[in-house]
CSV table of C-alpha atoms in Angstrom, one decimal:
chain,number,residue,atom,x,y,z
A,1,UNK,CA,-84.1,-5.4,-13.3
A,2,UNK,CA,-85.1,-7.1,-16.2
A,3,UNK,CA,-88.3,-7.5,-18.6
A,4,UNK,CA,-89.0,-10.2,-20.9
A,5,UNK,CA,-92.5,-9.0,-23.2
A,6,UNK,CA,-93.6,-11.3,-25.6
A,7,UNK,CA,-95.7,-11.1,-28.4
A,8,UNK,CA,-97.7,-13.1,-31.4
A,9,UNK,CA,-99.7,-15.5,-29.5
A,10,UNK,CA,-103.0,-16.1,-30.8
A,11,UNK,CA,-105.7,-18.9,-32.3
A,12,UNK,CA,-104.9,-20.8,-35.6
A,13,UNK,CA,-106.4,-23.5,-36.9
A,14,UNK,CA,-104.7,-27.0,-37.0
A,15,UNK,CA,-101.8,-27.3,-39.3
A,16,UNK,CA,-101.4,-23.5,-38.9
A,17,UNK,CA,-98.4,-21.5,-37.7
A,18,UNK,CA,-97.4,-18.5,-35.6
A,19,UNK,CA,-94.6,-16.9,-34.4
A,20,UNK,CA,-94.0,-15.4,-31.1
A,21,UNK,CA,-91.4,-13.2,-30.2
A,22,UNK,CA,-89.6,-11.9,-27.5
A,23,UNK,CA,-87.6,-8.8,-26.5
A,24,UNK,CA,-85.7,-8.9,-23.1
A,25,UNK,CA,-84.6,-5.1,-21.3
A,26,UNK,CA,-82.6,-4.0,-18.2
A,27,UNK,CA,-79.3,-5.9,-17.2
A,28,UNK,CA,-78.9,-8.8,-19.2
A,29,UNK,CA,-75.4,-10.6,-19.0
A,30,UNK,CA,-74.4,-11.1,-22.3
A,31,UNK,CA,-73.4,-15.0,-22.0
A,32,UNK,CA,-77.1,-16.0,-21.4
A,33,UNK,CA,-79.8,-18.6,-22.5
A,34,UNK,CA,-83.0,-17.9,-24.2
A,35,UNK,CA,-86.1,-19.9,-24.7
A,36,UNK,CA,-89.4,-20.7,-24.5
A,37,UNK,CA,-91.5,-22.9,-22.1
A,38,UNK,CA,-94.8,-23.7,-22.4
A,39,UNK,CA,-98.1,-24.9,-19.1
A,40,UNK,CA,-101.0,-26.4,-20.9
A,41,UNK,CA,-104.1,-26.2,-18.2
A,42,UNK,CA,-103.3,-28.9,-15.6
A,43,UNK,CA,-100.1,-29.5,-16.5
A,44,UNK,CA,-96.7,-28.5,-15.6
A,45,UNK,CA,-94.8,-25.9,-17.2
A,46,UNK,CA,-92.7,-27.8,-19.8
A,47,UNK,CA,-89.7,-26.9,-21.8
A,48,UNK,CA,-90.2,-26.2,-25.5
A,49,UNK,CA,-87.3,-24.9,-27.3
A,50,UNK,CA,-83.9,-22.8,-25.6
A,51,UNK,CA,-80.9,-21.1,-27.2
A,52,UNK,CA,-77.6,-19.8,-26.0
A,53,UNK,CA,-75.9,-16.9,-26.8
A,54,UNK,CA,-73.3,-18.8,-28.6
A,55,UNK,CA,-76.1,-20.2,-30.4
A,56,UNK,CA,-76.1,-24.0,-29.2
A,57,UNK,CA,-79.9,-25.4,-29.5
A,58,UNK,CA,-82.3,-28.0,-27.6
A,59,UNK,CA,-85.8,-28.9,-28.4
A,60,UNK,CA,-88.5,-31.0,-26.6
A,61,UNK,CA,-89.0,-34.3,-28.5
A,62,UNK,CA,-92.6,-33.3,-28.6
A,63,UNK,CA,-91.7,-30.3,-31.0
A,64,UNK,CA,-88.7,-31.3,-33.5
A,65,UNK,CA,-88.9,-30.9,-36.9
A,66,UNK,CA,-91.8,-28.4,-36.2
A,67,UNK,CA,-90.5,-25.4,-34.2
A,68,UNK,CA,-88.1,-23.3,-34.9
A,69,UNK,CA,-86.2,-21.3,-31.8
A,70,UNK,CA,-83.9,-18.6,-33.0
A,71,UNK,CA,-82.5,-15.0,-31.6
A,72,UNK,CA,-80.7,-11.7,-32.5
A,73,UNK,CA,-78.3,-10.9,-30.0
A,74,UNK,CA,-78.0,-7.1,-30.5
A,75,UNK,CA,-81.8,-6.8,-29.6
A,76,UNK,CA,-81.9,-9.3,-27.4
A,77,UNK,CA,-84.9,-11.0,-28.5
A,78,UNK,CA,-85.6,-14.4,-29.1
A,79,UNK,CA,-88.2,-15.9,-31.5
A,80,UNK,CA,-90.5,-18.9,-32.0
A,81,UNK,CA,-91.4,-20.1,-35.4
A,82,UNK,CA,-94.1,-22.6,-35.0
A,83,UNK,CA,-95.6,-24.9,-38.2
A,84,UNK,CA,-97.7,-28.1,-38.3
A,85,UNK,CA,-99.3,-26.7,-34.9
A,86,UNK,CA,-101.4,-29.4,-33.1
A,87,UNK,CA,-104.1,-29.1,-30.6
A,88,UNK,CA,-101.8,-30.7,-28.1
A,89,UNK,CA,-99.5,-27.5,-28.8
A,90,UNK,CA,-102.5,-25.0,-26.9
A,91,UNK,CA,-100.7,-24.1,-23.7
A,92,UNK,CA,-99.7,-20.5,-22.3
A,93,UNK,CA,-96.0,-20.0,-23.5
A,94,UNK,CA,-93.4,-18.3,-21.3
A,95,UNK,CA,-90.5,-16.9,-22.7
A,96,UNK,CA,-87.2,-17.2,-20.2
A,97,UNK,CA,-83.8,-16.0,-19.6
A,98,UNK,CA,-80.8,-17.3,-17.5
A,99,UNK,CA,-77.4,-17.6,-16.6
A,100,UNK,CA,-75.0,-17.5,-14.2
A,101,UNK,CA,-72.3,-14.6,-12.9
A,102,UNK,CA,-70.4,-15.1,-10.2
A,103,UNK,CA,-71.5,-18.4,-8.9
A,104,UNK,CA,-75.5,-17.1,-8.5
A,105,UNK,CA,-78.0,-17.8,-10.9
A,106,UNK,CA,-80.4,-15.8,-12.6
A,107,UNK,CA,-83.4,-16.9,-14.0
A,108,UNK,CA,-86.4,-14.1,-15.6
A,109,UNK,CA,-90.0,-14.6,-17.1
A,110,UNK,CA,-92.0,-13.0,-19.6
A,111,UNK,CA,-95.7,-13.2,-18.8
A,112,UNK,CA,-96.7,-15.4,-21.3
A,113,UNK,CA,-98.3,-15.8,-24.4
A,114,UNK,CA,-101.7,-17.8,-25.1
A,115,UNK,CA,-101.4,-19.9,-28.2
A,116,UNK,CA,-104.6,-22.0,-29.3
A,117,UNK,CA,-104.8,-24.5,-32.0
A,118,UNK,CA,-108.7,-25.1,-32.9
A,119,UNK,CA,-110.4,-26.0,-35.7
């Protein structure tokens, strides 16, 4: 079993910035990915930022130069710096955690974090 329990959502005004963390439990394989996802209302669920546990890093276009993912393996938590936030950045952010052991997949979510950018 696993938990993923974020934290640091919020409101901020435009141009503000938060950061949300989160901190993953249970039986986690230690060659994993972390990241962050994000569903704004009527959208899909998009991808925002992920790391790996050797530390390679991918961003949505939508996001670069702006967020920052990073994570501390021995308390296997992952973080989300966020600056220059945008209205277009208010969505319900899901932080995830994957990988693969033999040949099946694995694939947890955290239960999400409302971020709001509003003036």
């Amino acid at each position: 079993q696993v938990q993923l329990v974020e934290s640091g959502g919020g409101l901020v005004q435009p141009g503000g910035s938060l950061r949300l963390s989160c901190a993953a439990s249970g039986s986690i394989f230690s060659i994993n990915t972390m990241g962050w996802y994000r569903q704004a209302p009527g959208k899909e669920r998009e991808l925002v930022a992920v790391i790996s546990s050797r530390g390679t890093i991918n961003y949505a276009d939508s996001v670069k130069g702006r967020f920052t993912i990073s994570r501390d393996n021995a308390k296997n938590t992952v973080y989300l710096q966020m600056n220059s936030l945008k209205p277009e950045d208010t969505a319900v952010y899901y932080c995830n955690t994957a990988w693969v052991y033999r040949n099946k997949g694995y694939d947890y979510w955290g239960q999400g974090a409302q971020v709001t950018v509003s003036s």
